[in-house]
Amino acid sequence: MNKSGLEIQKKSTTLSLDFFGDFTLYQISRYEIEIESTLSHKYAFIEINLNHVTLLDTAAALYLHSFVKKLDNKHISHTIIADKKETLDTIKLIQKYHGEVLKNSKEKNSCIYKLGSYVYEHILGFLAFISFLGKLFSIKLYTIKNISQIRFKEIFFEINESAIKAIPIIALTSFLIGLVVAFQSAHQLKLYGANVFIVDMLGLSILRELAPVITAIVIAGRSGSAFTAQIGAMKITQELDAMRTMGFDPYLFLVLPRIIALMITMPILIFLADIMGILGGMIVANIDLGISTDMFLSRFLEVIHIKNFYVGIFKGPFFAFLIASIGIYRGLIVKDDTQSIGFNTTKSVVESIFAVIVCDALFSIAFTNLGI
Amino acid sequence: MKPIIKVRNIKTVFGKNTVHDSLNLEIHKGEIYGLLGPSGCGKTTLLREMVLLQKYDAGFIDILGYNFSNITQEQSQHLRREWGVLFQSGALFSSLSVGQNIALGLVEYSDLSKKMIDEIVAFKINLVGLEVSDADLFPSQISGGMKKKAALARALALDPKLLFLDEPTSGLDPISAREFDSLILKLRDLLGLTIVMVSHDLRSIYDTLDRIAIIDKKQIIYEGSLDKIKDEKSEFIQTFFKANI
């Protein structure tokens, strides 16, 4: 690359700027500082010499263009000396195509305006979700009438994807939860000599609350996010539009199979989580509290009523419905850019876990009041 | 004229499928050079190899004096600023506005002031025939033709010497396609660019290209100007050029 630089010669009223070497966008800032510092003195005439410039790129020419304009505004006379054809062509090009930079036209909005639009957007979002649910139920009614329309193949595919492949992680998570809960309470129970009550405690907490909620959280993170990303990507690549034009209703082909698959498998996964959680607790009870497996199981049968098991299983389909419908809804509202997928996937996981916990709280209140 | 792109004995293999076998070509400064061939012949693969997106298996490519077979990380970074690439679908960054897309290279690689960058962006937008007010729009809000123009402005942001175009007129309506052709010709004359493009559009091929290379059966079967093309006996050339004239 040619060595480039700027030679500044000052005579009483004349300033001559002699550029040499390459004059490209990488040099502009440096030259700008040098030139600005000399301009504090008033000159009547400025001479810009480009005869020694080997390469003038459009950015540099643009800089000269705006520099000359600035001189015009200050009524300083000036001249550009250039005899190379390329240099002159670039300067001409700039004169022809330079554009005025538009002022940022966005108005600054007041706090109240922002709050209002924020609330309004959320209300719209909520209404859109309600309309999604409405469409979903109408499709459900339709498939109940036309049972042959149900996509069994897709349902079984989804059961494999979202449930069977999730078995190891759910088993491990709930096993560890049982272990940890038992371990933490063992110490407290020992203090009171109430060792055997570990069975009551584990049975109630795992069957009623922990197993369903932990399973739901794992599924929300695993399948909820996958639903959003899959359907969102299909929307961006116009696969959803293609399906619609070919007469395949995405609700029938994509939405319903996922929801049904999750609603069927969630209770089974909760049952698995029950077993693994209790197993974890039983091991700790055996080692730490000296309760033998026989003793644990006979006490379990004695104090834990079967209704506790049903309560936990009963929650499964509801959680599954929330997770699947939020995940799919978020996928369907993905906009036409890549960032939207990430944003909606995050939202879908956060919202579905939140919805699961709210739903669980409502169930707790309802069951307590019903005396179950 | 000295060639600025030299492709020598290039071999490319995908699994068991050989795409190129000892393929040679030369591109000179200031010309608009076209890569043609039946679909699946590896035109886009060759283009991707020329812009360091993909590795070849044997031979070498030399661009602006850099040999890709023993190029260092710094050299390849330097070389990447010397060319602009226009992808088939534009590949504008969807999270940035058109103006930000064009400004990205300037912001990252130069120390120019915000005001100066805005002026350069406005100039490039004018140059490719968009409105300055389009700078605030996002890629999802503009039409296919505008996307291509914006992507071209982005490719030109750092004043490259070389421009690679992958099917520049595909997906455009005939009027926009002809506009795009004359834009490319105009830019070549105004900025002294060397342009390499892959194209299927026969009108565009006749209107813009100075020289073409036709890839078929893993090799270049024809390289040169369009005048003599009709005398060639190759099956692809016969069907492609005769059928369309």
Coordinates of C-alpha atoms in Angstrom, one line a residue:
Chain A
M1 CA 0.0 0.0 0.0
N2 CA 1.3 3.5 -0.8
K3 CA 2.4 5.6 2.1
S4 CA -0.2 8.3 2.6
G5 CA -0.2 11.6 4.3
L6 CA -1.2 15.2 4.4
E7 CA 1.2 18.1 4.1
I8 CA -0.1 21.4 5.4
Q9 CA 1.5 24.7 4.3
K10 CA 0.5 27.9 5.9
K11 CA 1.2 31.3 4.3
S12 CA -0.2 34.5 5.8
T13 CA -3.7 34.2 4.3
T14 CA -3.4 31.1 2.3
L15 CA -3.6 27.5 3.5
S16 CA -2.6 24.7 1.1
L17 CA -3.5 21.1 1.8
D18 CA -1.5 18.7 -0.1
F19 CA -2.7 15.1 0.1
F20 CA -0.5 12.3 -1.1
G21 CA -0.7 8.5 -1.2
D22 CA -4.1 6.7 -0.7
F23 CA -6.9 8.9 0.6
T24 CA -9.6 6.4 1.7
L25 CA -12.0 6.1 4.5
Y26 CA -9.3 4.8 6.9
Q27 CA -7.5 8.1 6.7
I28 CA -10.4 10.6 6.9
S29 CA -10.5 10.8 10.7
R30 CA -6.8 11.5 11.0
Y31 CA -6.8 14.2 8.4
E32 CA -10.0 15.7 9.8
I33 CA -8.3 16.4 13.1
E34 CA -5.2 17.9 11.5
I35 CA -7.3 20.2 9.3
E36 CA -9.7 21.3 12.0
S37 CA -6.8 22.3 14.3
T38 CA -5.3 24.6 11.6
L39 CA -8.6 26.1 10.7
S40 CA -8.8 28.0 14.0
H41 CA -6.7 30.7 12.3
K42 CA -8.6 32.6 9.7
Y43 CA -7.5 32.0 6.1
A44 CA -8.9 33.8 3.1
F45 CA -8.0 31.1 0.6
I46 CA -7.6 27.4 0.9
E47 CA -6.0 25.3 -1.8
I48 CA -6.7 21.5 -1.9
N49 CA -4.2 19.6 -3.9
L50 CA -5.1 16.1 -5.0
N51 CA -2.5 15.7 -7.7
H52 CA -0.4 13.3 -5.6
V53 CA -3.3 11.2 -4.4
T54 CA -2.9 7.6 -5.8
L55 CA -6.4 6.5 -4.8
L56 CA -9.4 8.6 -3.8
D57 CA -12.4 6.5 -2.6
T58 CA -15.9 7.7 -2.4
A59 CA -15.9 8.2 1.3
A60 CA -12.9 10.5 1.1
A61 CA -14.5 12.4 -1.8
L62 CA -17.6 12.8 0.2
Y63 CA -15.6 14.2 3.1
L64 CA -14.0 16.8 0.7
H65 CA -17.4 17.6 -0.6
S66 CA -18.8 18.4 2.8
F67 CA -15.5 20.2 3.8
V68 CA -15.9 22.5 0.7
K69 CA -19.5 23.1 1.6
K70 CA -18.5 24.2 5.1
L71 CA -15.9 26.6 3.6
D72 CA -18.6 28.1 1.4
N73 CA -20.8 28.7 4.4
K74 CA -17.9 30.5 6.1
H75 CA -17.2 32.5 2.9
I76 CA -13.7 31.2 2.5
S77 CA -12.6 30.9 -1.1
H78 CA -11.1 27.7 -2.1
T79 CA -9.9 25.6 -5.1
I80 CA -9.4 21.9 -5.7
I81 CA -6.4 21.0 -7.9
A82 CA -6.7 17.6 -9.5
D83 CA -5.8 16.5 -12.9
K84 CA -6.1 12.7 -12.7
K85 CA -9.1 11.3 -14.4
E86 CA -10.0 8.8 -11.7
T87 CA -9.9 11.5 -9.0
L88 CA -12.0 13.9 -11.0
D89 CA -14.5 11.1 -11.9
T90 CA -14.9 10.2 -8.2
I91 CA -15.5 13.8 -7.3
K92 CA -18.1 14.2 -10.1
L93 CA -19.8 11.0 -8.9
I94 CA -20.2 12.5 -5.4
Q95 CA -21.6 15.7 -6.7
K96 CA -24.2 13.8 -8.7
Y97 CA -25.3 11.3 -6.0
H98 CA -24.7 12.8 -2.6
G99 CA -27.8 12.8 -0.5
E100 CA -29.0 14.9 2.3
V101 CA -29.0 13.0 5.6
L102 CA -32.5 13.0 6.9
K103 CA -33.1 14.2 10.5
N104 CA -34.4 11.4 12.6
S105 CA -38.1 11.9 12.2
K106 CA -39.2 9.8 15.2
E107 CA -40.8 12.0 17.8
K108 CA -40.0 11.5 21.4
N109 CA -43.0 10.2 23.1
S110 CA -44.1 11.1 26.6
C111 CA -44.1 8.7 29.5
I112 CA -47.8 8.4 29.5
Y113 CA -48.0 7.7 25.8
K114 CA -45.4 4.8 26.2
L115 CA -47.3 3.4 29.2
G116 CA -50.6 3.5 27.2
S117 CA -49.1 1.9 24.1
Y118 CA -47.5 -0.8 26.3
V119 CA -50.8 -1.6 28.0
Y120 CA -52.6 -1.5 24.7
E121 CA -50.2 -3.9 23.1
H122 CA -50.5 -6.3 25.9
I123 CA -54.3 -6.2 25.8
L124 CA -54.1 -6.8 22.1
G125 CA -51.8 -9.7 22.7
F126 CA -54.1 -11.2 25.3
L127 CA -57.1 -10.9 22.9
A128 CA -55.1 -12.6 20.2
F129 CA -54.3 -15.4 22.6
I130 CA -58.1 -15.7 23.4
S131 CA -58.9 -15.8 19.7
F132 CA -56.2 -18.5 19.2
L133 CA -57.9 -20.6 22.0
G134 CA -61.3 -20.0 20.3
K135 CA -60.0 -21.3 17.0
L136 CA -58.4 -24.2 18.8
F137 CA -61.7 -25.2 20.5
S138 CA -63.6 -24.9 17.2
I139 CA -61.0 -27.2 15.6
K140 CA -61.3 -29.6 18.5
L141 CA -65.1 -29.8 18.2
Y142 CA -64.7 -30.3 14.4
T143 CA -62.3 -33.2 15.0
I144 CA -64.6 -34.8 17.6
K145 CA -67.3 -34.8 14.9
N146 CA -65.0 -36.0 12.2
I147 CA -62.8 -38.4 14.1
S148 CA -61.1 -39.7 11.0
Q149 CA -59.6 -36.2 10.5
I150 CA -57.3 -36.6 13.5
R151 CA -53.7 -37.0 12.5
F152 CA -52.7 -40.1 14.4
K153 CA -49.4 -40.3 12.8
E154 CA -48.4 -36.8 13.9
I155 CA -49.7 -37.5 17.4
F156 CA -47.5 -40.6 17.8
F157 CA -44.5 -38.7 16.3
E158 CA -45.0 -36.0 18.9
I159 CA -45.5 -38.5 21.7
N160 CA -42.1 -39.9 20.8
E161 CA -40.5 -36.5 20.4
S162 CA -41.8 -34.7 23.4
A163 CA -42.5 -37.5 25.9
I164 CA -40.6 -40.7 25.3
K165 CA -37.3 -38.8 24.6
A166 CA -37.9 -36.8 27.8
I167 CA -38.2 -39.8 30.1
P168 CA -34.5 -39.9 31.1
I169 CA -34.3 -36.2 32.1
I170 CA -37.6 -36.3 33.9
A171 CA -36.6 -39.5 35.8
L172 CA -33.3 -38.1 36.8
T173 CA -34.7 -34.7 37.9
S174 CA -37.5 -36.1 40.0
F175 CA -35.1 -38.7 41.5
L176 CA -32.8 -35.9 42.6
I177 CA -35.7 -33.7 43.9
G178 CA -36.9 -36.7 46.1
L179 CA -33.4 -37.2 47.3
V180 CA -32.8 -33.6 48.2
V181 CA -36.2 -33.0 49.9
A182 CA -35.7 -36.1 52.0
F183 CA -32.1 -35.2 52.9
Q184 CA -33.0 -31.7 54.0
S185 CA -35.9 -32.8 56.2
A186 CA -34.2 -35.9 57.6
H187 CA -32.1 -33.7 59.9
Q188 CA -35.1 -31.8 61.3
L189 CA -37.1 -34.9 61.8
K190 CA -34.3 -36.6 63.7
L191 CA -34.2 -33.7 66.2
Y192 CA -37.7 -34.5 67.2
G193 CA -37.3 -38.3 66.9
A194 CA -40.0 -38.2 64.3
N195 CA -38.1 -40.3 61.7
V196 CA -41.0 -42.2 60.4
F197 CA -43.0 -39.1 59.4
I198 CA -40.6 -38.7 56.5
V199 CA -43.0 -41.1 54.7
D200 CA -46.0 -38.8 55.2
M201 CA -44.0 -35.8 54.2
L202 CA -42.5 -37.2 51.0
G203 CA -45.7 -38.9 50.0
L204 CA -47.8 -35.8 50.2
S205 CA -45.4 -33.3 48.8
I206 CA -44.1 -35.4 45.9
L207 CA -47.4 -36.9 44.8
R208 CA -49.5 -33.7 45.1
E209 CA -47.1 -31.0 44.2
L210 CA -43.5 -31.7 43.3
A211 CA -43.8 -34.4 40.7
P212 CA -46.5 -32.5 38.6
V213 CA -44.8 -29.1 38.8
I214 CA -41.2 -30.4 38.1
T215 CA -42.4 -32.5 35.2
A216 CA -44.3 -29.4 33.8
I217 CA -41.2 -27.2 34.1
V218 CA -39.0 -29.7 32.4
I219 CA -41.5 -30.2 29.6
A220 CA -42.0 -26.4 29.2
G221 CA -38.3 -25.9 28.8
R222 CA -37.9 -28.9 26.5
S223 CA -41.0 -29.1 24.3
G224 CA -42.6 -25.6 24.8
S225 CA -39.5 -24.0 23.4
A226 CA -39.2 -26.5 20.6
F227 CA -42.8 -25.9 19.5
T228 CA -42.2 -22.1 19.4
A229 CA -38.9 -22.5 17.4
Q230 CA -40.3 -25.1 15.0
I231 CA -43.5 -23.3 14.2
G232 CA -41.8 -19.9 14.1
A233 CA -39.2 -21.0 11.7
M234 CA -41.9 -22.6 9.5
K235 CA -43.7 -19.3 9.5
I236 CA -40.6 -17.3 8.4
T237 CA -39.9 -19.8 5.6
Q238 CA -43.6 -19.5 4.5
E239 CA -44.1 -23.2 5.1
L240 CA -47.3 -22.3 7.0
D241 CA -48.6 -20.3 4.1
A242 CA -47.7 -23.1 1.7
M243 CA -49.7 -25.6 3.9
R244 CA -52.7 -23.3 3.9
T245 CA -52.7 -22.9 0.1
M246 CA -52.5 -26.6 -0.3
G247 CA -55.5 -27.0 2.0
F248 CA -53.7 -28.4 5.0
D249 CA -55.0 -26.5 8.0
P250 CA -51.9 -25.9 10.3
Y251 CA -54.2 -26.1 13.3
L252 CA -55.1 -29.7 12.3
F253 CA -51.7 -30.7 11.2
L254 CA -49.4 -28.9 13.6
V255 CA -51.3 -27.5 16.5
L256 CA -53.7 -30.2 17.6
P257 CA -51.3 -33.2 17.3
R258 CA -48.9 -31.4 19.6
I259 CA -51.5 -30.5 22.2
I260 CA -53.1 -33.9 22.2
A261 CA -49.8 -35.7 22.4
L262 CA -48.7 -33.6 25.4
M263 CA -52.1 -34.0 27.1
I264 CA -52.0 -37.8 26.8
T265 CA -48.4 -38.2 27.9
M266 CA -48.2 -35.6 30.7
P267 CA -50.0 -37.8 33.3
I268 CA -47.8 -40.8 32.4
L269 CA -44.7 -38.7 32.9
I270 CA -46.0 -37.4 36.2
F271 CA -46.6 -41.0 37.3
L272 CA -42.9 -41.7 36.4
A273 CA -41.8 -38.7 38.3
D274 CA -43.8 -39.9 41.3
I275 CA -42.0 -43.3 41.3
M276 CA -38.6 -41.8 40.9
G277 CA -39.1 -39.1 43.5
I278 CA -40.4 -41.5 46.1
L279 CA -37.5 -43.8 45.2
G280 CA -35.0 -41.0 45.9
G281 CA -36.7 -40.3 49.2
M282 CA -36.7 -43.9 50.2
I283 CA -33.0 -44.3 49.6
V284 CA -32.2 -41.3 51.9
A285 CA -34.7 -42.6 54.5
N286 CA -33.0 -45.9 54.5
I287 CA -29.4 -44.6 54.8
D288 CA -29.9 -41.5 56.9
L289 CA -32.9 -42.4 59.1
G290 CA -32.6 -46.2 59.2
I291 CA -36.1 -46.8 57.8
S292 CA -36.1 -50.1 55.9
T293 CA -37.8 -50.3 52.5
D294 CA -40.5 -52.6 53.9
M295 CA -41.2 -50.2 56.7
F296 CA -41.3 -47.3 54.3
L297 CA -43.7 -49.0 52.0
S298 CA -46.1 -50.3 54.6
R299 CA -46.2 -46.9 56.3
F300 CA -46.8 -45.4 52.8
L301 CA -49.8 -47.6 52.2
E302 CA -51.2 -46.7 55.6
V303 CA -50.9 -42.9 55.6
I304 CA -51.0 -41.8 52.0
H305 CA -54.5 -41.9 50.6
I306 CA -54.9 -42.8 46.9
K307 CA -56.6 -39.5 46.3
N308 CA -53.3 -37.7 46.6
F309 CA -52.0 -39.6 43.7
Y310 CA -55.0 -38.8 41.6
V311 CA -54.7 -35.1 42.5
G312 CA -51.2 -35.0 41.0
I313 CA -52.1 -37.0 37.9
F314 CA -55.3 -34.9 37.4
K315 CA -53.2 -31.7 37.0
G316 CA -51.2 -33.3 34.1
P317 CA -53.5 -32.6 31.2
F318 CA -54.1 -29.1 32.3
F319 CA -50.5 -28.2 32.6
A320 CA -49.8 -29.9 29.2
F321 CA -52.6 -27.9 27.6
L322 CA -51.1 -24.6 29.0
I323 CA -47.5 -25.5 27.9
A324 CA -48.4 -26.7 24.4
S325 CA -50.9 -23.9 23.6
I326 CA -48.6 -21.1 24.8
G327 CA -45.6 -22.6 22.9
I328 CA -47.6 -22.9 19.7
Y329 CA -49.3 -19.6 20.0
R330 CA -45.9 -17.9 20.5
G331 CA -44.7 -19.8 17.4
L332 CA -47.6 -18.6 15.3
I333 CA -47.1 -14.9 16.1
V334 CA -43.4 -14.9 15.2
K335 CA -42.7 -12.0 12.9
D336 CA -40.7 -12.0 9.7
D337 CA -37.3 -11.6 11.2
T338 CA -34.9 -14.0 12.9
Q339 CA -34.7 -12.1 16.2
S340 CA -38.4 -12.7 16.7
I341 CA -37.9 -16.4 17.1
G342 CA -35.5 -16.0 20.0
F343 CA -37.7 -13.4 21.6
N344 CA -40.8 -15.5 21.4
T345 CA -39.1 -18.7 22.5
T346 CA -37.9 -17.0 25.6
K347 CA -41.4 -15.6 26.2
S348 CA -43.0 -19.0 25.6
V349 CA -40.9 -20.8 28.2
V350 CA -41.3 -18.0 30.8
E351 CA -45.0 -17.6 30.2
S352 CA -45.8 -21.3 30.3
I353 CA -43.9 -21.9 33.5
F354 CA -45.7 -19.0 35.0
A355 CA -49.0 -20.2 33.8
V356 CA -48.3 -23.7 35.2
I357 CA -47.5 -22.3 38.6
V358 CA -50.6 -20.0 38.7
C359 CA -52.7 -23.0 37.6
D360 CA -51.2 -25.1 40.4
A361 CA -52.0 -22.4 42.9
L362 CA -55.6 -22.3 41.8
F363 CA -55.9 -26.1 42.0
S364 CA -54.5 -26.0 45.5
I365 CA -57.1 -23.6 46.6
A366 CA -59.9 -25.5 44.9
F367 CA -58.9 -28.9 46.3
T368 CA -58.5 -27.5 49.8
N369 CA -61.9 -26.0 49.7
L370 CA -63.4 -29.1 48.3
G371 CA -61.7 -31.1 51.1
I372 CA -59.8 -33.3 48.7
Chain B
M1 CA -4.1 -7.2 -18.6
K2 CA -3.1 -8.8 -15.4
P3 CA -5.6 -11.2 -14.0
I4 CA -6.8 -10.2 -10.5
I5 CA -8.5 -13.6 -9.9
K6 CA -6.7 -16.8 -10.8
V7 CA -8.4 -20.2 -10.3
R8 CA -6.0 -23.1 -11.0
N9 CA -6.8 -26.8 -11.1
I10 CA -9.5 -26.5 -8.6
K11 CA -11.0 -29.8 -7.3
T12 CA -14.0 -29.9 -5.1
V13 CA -15.5 -33.1 -3.7
F14 CA -18.6 -33.6 -1.7
G15 CA -18.6 -37.0 -0.2
K16 CA -18.5 -39.3 -3.3
N17 CA -19.6 -36.6 -5.6
T18 CA -16.9 -34.6 -7.4
V19 CA -18.1 -31.2 -8.3
H20 CA -15.1 -29.6 -9.9
D21 CA -12.1 -31.4 -11.4
S22 CA -9.0 -29.4 -12.4
L23 CA -11.0 -26.3 -13.2
N24 CA -9.2 -23.2 -14.4
L25 CA -10.2 -19.6 -15.1
E26 CA -8.9 -16.1 -15.0
I27 CA -10.7 -12.8 -14.4
H28 CA -9.2 -9.5 -15.4
K29 CA -9.5 -6.1 -13.8
G30 CA -12.6 -4.0 -14.8
E31 CA -14.5 -6.8 -16.5
I32 CA -17.9 -8.2 -15.7
Y33 CA -17.4 -12.0 -15.7
G34 CA -20.2 -14.5 -15.6
L35 CA -20.3 -18.1 -14.3
L36 CA -22.9 -20.2 -16.1
G37 CA -23.8 -23.8 -16.3
P38 CA -26.6 -26.3 -15.8
S39 CA -28.0 -26.4 -12.3
G40 CA -26.0 -28.5 -9.9
C41 CA -22.7 -27.9 -11.8
G42 CA -21.2 -26.0 -8.9
K43 CA -21.4 -22.4 -9.9
T44 CA -22.4 -21.2 -6.5
T45 CA -19.9 -23.5 -4.9
L46 CA -17.1 -22.0 -7.0
L47 CA -18.3 -18.5 -6.0
R48 CA -18.4 -19.5 -2.3
E49 CA -14.8 -20.8 -2.7
M50 CA -13.7 -17.5 -4.2
V51 CA -15.0 -15.6 -1.2
L52 CA -13.5 -17.8 1.4
L53 CA -16.7 -19.4 2.6
Q54 CA -15.8 -22.9 1.5
K55 CA -12.6 -24.9 1.1
Y56 CA -11.6 -26.6 -2.1
D57 CA -9.8 -29.9 -2.1
A58 CA -6.9 -29.4 -4.5
G59 CA -5.4 -26.6 -6.7
F60 CA -5.4 -23.0 -5.7
I61 CA -7.3 -19.7 -6.0
D62 CA -5.4 -16.4 -6.0
I63 CA -7.3 -13.1 -5.6
L64 CA -5.5 -9.7 -5.6
G65 CA -2.2 -11.5 -5.0
Y66 CA -3.4 -13.5 -2.0
N67 CA -3.1 -17.3 -2.5
F68 CA -5.9 -19.0 -0.6
S69 CA -3.8 -22.1 0.0
N70 CA -1.5 -20.4 2.4
I71 CA -3.4 -17.3 3.5
T72 CA -3.1 -16.1 7.1
Q73 CA -6.0 -15.0 9.3
E74 CA -4.9 -11.3 9.0
Q75 CA -4.6 -11.5 5.3
S76 CA -8.0 -13.0 4.8
Q77 CA -9.6 -10.3 7.1
H78 CA -7.8 -7.7 5.0
L79 CA -9.0 -9.3 1.7
R80 CA -12.6 -9.5 3.0
R81 CA -12.7 -5.7 3.1
E82 CA -11.5 -5.5 -0.6
W83 CA -14.6 -7.2 -1.9
G84 CA -18.4 -7.0 -1.6
V85 CA -20.7 -10.0 -1.9
L86 CA -24.4 -9.9 -2.8
F87 CA -26.2 -13.1 -1.9
Q88 CA -29.1 -14.5 -3.8
S89 CA -31.8 -13.4 -1.3
G90 CA -29.9 -10.3 -0.1
A91 CA -29.1 -11.7 3.3
L92 CA -29.7 -8.3 5.0
F93 CA -29.5 -8.6 8.7
S94 CA -33.2 -8.6 9.7
S95 CA -32.6 -7.0 13.1
L96 CA -31.0 -3.9 11.6
S97 CA -32.6 -1.2 9.4
V98 CA -31.4 -0.7 5.8
G99 CA -29.3 2.2 6.9
Q100 CA -27.7 0.3 9.8
N101 CA -27.0 -2.7 7.4
I102 CA -25.1 -0.4 5.1
A103 CA -23.3 1.4 7.9
L104 CA -22.2 -1.8 9.6
G105 CA -18.9 -2.3 7.8
L106 CA -18.1 1.4 8.2
V107 CA -18.9 1.4 12.0
E108 CA -16.8 -1.8 12.6
Y109 CA -13.8 -1.1 10.4
S110 CA -13.3 2.6 10.3
D111 CA -13.0 5.4 12.9
L112 CA -15.3 7.8 11.1
S113 CA -17.7 10.1 12.9
K114 CA -21.4 9.3 13.0
K115 CA -22.1 12.3 10.8
M116 CA -19.6 11.1 8.2
I117 CA -21.0 7.6 8.2
D118 CA -24.6 8.9 7.8
E119 CA -23.4 10.9 4.7
I120 CA -21.7 7.9 3.2
V121 CA -24.8 5.8 3.8
A122 CA -27.0 8.5 2.1
F123 CA -24.6 8.5 -0.8
K124 CA -24.6 4.8 -1.3
I125 CA -28.4 4.7 -1.0
N126 CA -28.6 7.3 -3.8
L127 CA -26.1 5.5 -5.8
V128 CA -28.0 2.2 -6.0
G129 CA -31.3 4.1 -6.7
L130 CA -33.1 3.9 -3.4
E131 CA -34.6 6.8 -1.5
V132 CA -32.7 8.3 1.5
S133 CA -35.9 7.8 3.5
D134 CA -35.7 4.1 3.0
A135 CA -32.8 3.9 5.4
D136 CA -35.1 3.7 8.4
L137 CA -37.1 0.7 7.0
F138 CA -36.4 -2.8 8.1
P139 CA -35.7 -5.7 5.7
S140 CA -39.1 -7.2 6.4
Q141 CA -40.8 -4.0 5.3
I142 CA -39.3 -3.7 1.8
S143 CA -39.8 -5.5 -1.5
G144 CA -37.5 -8.0 -3.1
G145 CA -36.0 -5.6 -5.5
M146 CA -35.3 -3.0 -2.8
K147 CA -33.7 -5.7 -0.7
K148 CA -31.3 -6.5 -3.5
K149 CA -30.5 -2.8 -4.0
A150 CA -30.0 -2.4 -0.3
A151 CA -27.8 -5.5 -0.1
L152 CA -25.8 -4.1 -3.1
A153 CA -25.4 -0.8 -1.2
R154 CA -24.1 -2.8 1.8
A155 CA -21.7 -4.7 -0.4
L156 CA -20.4 -1.3 -1.8
A157 CA -20.1 0.4 1.6
L158 CA -16.3 0.0 2.0
D159 CA -15.6 0.9 -1.7
P160 CA -14.5 -2.6 -2.7
K161 CA -12.5 -3.3 -5.8
L162 CA -14.3 -6.6 -6.4
L163 CA -18.0 -7.4 -6.4
F164 CA -19.4 -11.0 -6.3
L165 CA -23.0 -11.4 -7.2
D166 CA -25.0 -14.6 -6.8
E167 CA -27.9 -14.6 -9.2
P168 CA -28.5 -10.8 -8.9
T169 CA -31.7 -10.7 -11.0
S170 CA -33.4 -13.9 -9.8
G171 CA -36.7 -13.3 -8.1
L172 CA -37.0 -9.8 -9.7
D173 CA -39.7 -8.8 -12.2
P174 CA -38.4 -8.1 -15.7
I175 CA -38.4 -4.4 -15.3
S176 CA -36.5 -4.4 -12.0
A177 CA -34.2 -7.0 -13.4
R178 CA -33.3 -4.7 -16.4
E179 CA -32.9 -1.8 -13.9
F180 CA -30.6 -3.9 -11.9
D181 CA -28.5 -4.8 -15.0
S182 CA -28.1 -1.2 -15.9
L183 CA -27.3 -0.4 -12.3
I184 CA -24.5 -2.9 -12.4
L185 CA -23.1 -1.6 -15.6
K186 CA -23.3 2.0 -14.3
L187 CA -21.5 1.0 -11.1
R188 CA -18.7 -0.8 -13.0
D189 CA -18.1 2.4 -15.0
L190 CA -18.4 4.8 -12.1
L191 CA -16.4 2.9 -9.5
G192 CA -14.1 0.9 -11.7
L193 CA -15.3 -2.4 -10.2
T194 CA -14.5 -5.9 -11.3
I195 CA -17.7 -8.0 -11.1
V196 CA -18.1 -11.7 -10.9
M197 CA -21.6 -13.1 -11.1
V198 CA -23.5 -16.3 -11.3
S199 CA -26.6 -15.8 -13.5
H200 CA -29.3 -17.7 -15.3
D201 CA -31.1 -14.7 -16.8
L202 CA -30.3 -14.7 -20.5
R203 CA -31.2 -11.1 -21.0
S204 CA -29.0 -10.1 -18.1
I205 CA -26.2 -12.3 -19.5
Y206 CA -26.3 -10.6 -22.9
D207 CA -26.7 -7.1 -21.5
T208 CA -24.1 -7.0 -18.9
L209 CA -21.4 -9.7 -19.2
D210 CA -18.0 -9.0 -20.9
R211 CA -16.8 -12.6 -20.7
I212 CA -18.4 -15.8 -19.5
A213 CA -17.2 -19.2 -18.3
I214 CA -19.5 -22.2 -18.7
I215 CA -19.0 -25.0 -16.2
D216 CA -20.2 -28.4 -17.2
K217 CA -19.1 -31.9 -16.4
K218 CA -16.8 -30.6 -13.6
Q219 CA -14.8 -28.3 -15.9
I220 CA -14.9 -25.1 -17.8
I221 CA -16.2 -26.0 -21.3
Y222 CA -16.1 -22.5 -22.6
E223 CA -14.4 -19.3 -21.5
G224 CA -14.5 -16.1 -23.5
S225 CA -16.8 -13.5 -25.0
L226 CA -20.4 -14.1 -26.0
D227 CA -19.9 -13.6 -29.8
K228 CA -18.5 -17.0 -30.5
I229 CA -20.7 -18.9 -28.1
K230 CA -23.1 -20.2 -30.7
D231 CA -20.5 -22.1 -32.6
E232 CA -19.8 -24.3 -29.6
K233 CA -21.0 -27.9 -29.9
S234 CA -21.7 -28.6 -26.2
E235 CA -25.2 -29.9 -25.4
F236 CA -25.7 -27.4 -22.6
I237 CA -24.6 -24.4 -24.7
Q238 CA -26.8 -25.6 -27.6
T239 CA -29.9 -25.9 -25.5
F240 CA -29.4 -22.9 -23.3
F241 CA -28.4 -20.3 -25.9
K242 CA -30.2 -21.6 -29.0
A243 CA -33.5 -22.3 -27.3
N244 CA -33.7 -18.9 -25.9
I245 CA -32.8 -16.8 -28.9

